[in-house]
Short mmCIF file of C-alpha atoms in Angstrom, two decimals:
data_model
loop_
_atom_site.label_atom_id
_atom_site.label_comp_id
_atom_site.label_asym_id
_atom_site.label_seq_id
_atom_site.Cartn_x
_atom_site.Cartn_y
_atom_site.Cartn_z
CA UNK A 10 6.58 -8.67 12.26
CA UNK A 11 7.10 -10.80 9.73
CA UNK A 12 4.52 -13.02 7.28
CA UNK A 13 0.76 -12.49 7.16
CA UNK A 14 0.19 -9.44 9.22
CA UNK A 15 -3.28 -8.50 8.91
CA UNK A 16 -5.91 -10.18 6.01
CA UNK A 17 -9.62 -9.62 5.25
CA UNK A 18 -11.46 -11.20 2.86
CA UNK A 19 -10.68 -10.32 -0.69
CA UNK A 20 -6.96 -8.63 0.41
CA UNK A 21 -3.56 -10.36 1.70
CA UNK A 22 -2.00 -7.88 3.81
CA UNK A 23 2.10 -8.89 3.79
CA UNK A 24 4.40 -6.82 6.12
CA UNK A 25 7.85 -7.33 5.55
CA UNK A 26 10.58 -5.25 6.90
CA UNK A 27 14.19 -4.79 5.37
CA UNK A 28 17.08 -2.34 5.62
CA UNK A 29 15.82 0.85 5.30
CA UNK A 30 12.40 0.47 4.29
CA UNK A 31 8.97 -1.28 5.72
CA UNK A 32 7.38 -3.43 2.91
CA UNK A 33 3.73 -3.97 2.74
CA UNK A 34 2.54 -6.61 0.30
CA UNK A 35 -0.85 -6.37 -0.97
CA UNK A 36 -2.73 -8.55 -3.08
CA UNK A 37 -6.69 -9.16 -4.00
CA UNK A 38 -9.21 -6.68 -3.90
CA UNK A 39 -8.04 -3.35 -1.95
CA UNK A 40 -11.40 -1.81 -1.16
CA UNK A 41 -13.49 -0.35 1.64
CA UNK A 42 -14.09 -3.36 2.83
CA UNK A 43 -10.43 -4.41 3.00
CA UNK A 44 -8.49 -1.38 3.74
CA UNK A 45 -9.18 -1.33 7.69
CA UNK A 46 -6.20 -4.38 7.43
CA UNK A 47 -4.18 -2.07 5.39
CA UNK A 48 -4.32 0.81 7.76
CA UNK A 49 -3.78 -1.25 10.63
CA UNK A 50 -0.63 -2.23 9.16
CA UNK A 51 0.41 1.25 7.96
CA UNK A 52 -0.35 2.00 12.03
CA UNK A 53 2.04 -0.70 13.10
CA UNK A 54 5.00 -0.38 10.82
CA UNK A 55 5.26 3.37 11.60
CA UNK A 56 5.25 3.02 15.42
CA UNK A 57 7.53 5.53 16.25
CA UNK A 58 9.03 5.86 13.20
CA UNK A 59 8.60 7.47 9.45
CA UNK A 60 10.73 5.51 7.49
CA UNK A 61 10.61 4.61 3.82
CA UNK A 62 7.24 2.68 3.19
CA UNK A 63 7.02 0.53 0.38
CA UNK A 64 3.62 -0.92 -0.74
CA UNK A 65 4.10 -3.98 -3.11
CA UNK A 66 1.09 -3.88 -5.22
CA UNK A 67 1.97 -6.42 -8.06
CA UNK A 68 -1.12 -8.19 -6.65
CA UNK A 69 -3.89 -6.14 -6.44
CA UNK A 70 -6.59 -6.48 -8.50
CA UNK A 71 -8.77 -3.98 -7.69
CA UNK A 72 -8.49 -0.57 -6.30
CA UNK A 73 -11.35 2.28 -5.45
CA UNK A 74 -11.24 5.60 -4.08
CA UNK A 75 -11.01 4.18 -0.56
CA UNK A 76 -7.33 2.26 -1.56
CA UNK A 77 -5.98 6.13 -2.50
CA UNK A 78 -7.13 7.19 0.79
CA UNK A 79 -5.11 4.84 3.04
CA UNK A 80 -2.08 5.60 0.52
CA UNK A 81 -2.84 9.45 0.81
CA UNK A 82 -3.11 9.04 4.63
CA UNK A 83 0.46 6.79 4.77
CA UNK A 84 2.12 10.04 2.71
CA UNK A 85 0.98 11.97 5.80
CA UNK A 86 2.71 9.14 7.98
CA UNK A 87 5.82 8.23 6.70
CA UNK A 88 9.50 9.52 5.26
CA UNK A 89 8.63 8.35 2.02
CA UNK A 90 6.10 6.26 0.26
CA UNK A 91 6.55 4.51 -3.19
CA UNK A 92 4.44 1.78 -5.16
CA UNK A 93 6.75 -0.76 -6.29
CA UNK A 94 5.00 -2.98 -9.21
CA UNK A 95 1.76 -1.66 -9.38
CA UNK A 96 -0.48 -3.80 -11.43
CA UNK A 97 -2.04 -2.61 -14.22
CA UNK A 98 -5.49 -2.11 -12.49
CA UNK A 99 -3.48 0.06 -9.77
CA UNK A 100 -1.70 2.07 -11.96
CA UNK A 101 -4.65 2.92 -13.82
CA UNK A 102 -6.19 4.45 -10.90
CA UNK A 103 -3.37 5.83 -9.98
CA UNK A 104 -2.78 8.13 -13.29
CA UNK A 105 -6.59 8.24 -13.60
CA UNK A 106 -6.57 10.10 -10.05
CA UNK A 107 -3.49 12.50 -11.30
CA UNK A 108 -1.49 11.09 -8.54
CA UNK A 109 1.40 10.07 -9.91
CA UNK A 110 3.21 12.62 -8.69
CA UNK A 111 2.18 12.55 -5.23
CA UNK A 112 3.88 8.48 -4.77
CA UNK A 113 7.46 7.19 -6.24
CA UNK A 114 6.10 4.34 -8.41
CA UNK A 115 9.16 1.47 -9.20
CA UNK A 116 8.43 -0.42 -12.09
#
């Protein structure tokens, strides 16, 4: 499960597991023509599980409304789900949206 896990054009799709928590890496363009890889990956980490997922988003440099539905749809999934270094692009769509409260975002 490790490495590249699923890529489209535009978006690097990174799962990476570790104690406690499923890390998905994400960098490039997450749109709605790249977020089919994301949910695919959201689908595989959680197989038969709900742990803590962690999306990685230092590297994303461009989010629409279709990124903040595969995150909404992974709160529905899993234990937890926090944004750990959202770029600035991310976190702007993020606040924009009002849903900052809905994800744990780590600096």
């Amino acid at each position: 499960m490790d490495g590249l896990d699923g890529s489209s054009e535009g978006l690097m799709v990174e799962l990476l597991p570790a104690e406690g928590e499923i890390v998905i890496r994400l960098a490039g363009d997450m749109d709605l023509n790249t977020v089919d890889a994301v949910h695919e990956t959201i689908e595989r980490a959680l197989s038969g599980a709900s742990p803590k997922l962690v999306f990685d988003m230092a590297g994303v440099t461009f989010m629409d409304s279709s990124g903040i539905a595969v995150l909404l749809q992974a709160v529905n999934s899993a234990a937890s789900v926090c944004i750990r270094t959202p770029s600035p692009e991310v976190r702007m769509v993020i606040e924009a949206t009002g849903l900052s409260d809905v994800f744990t975002i780590e600096r």
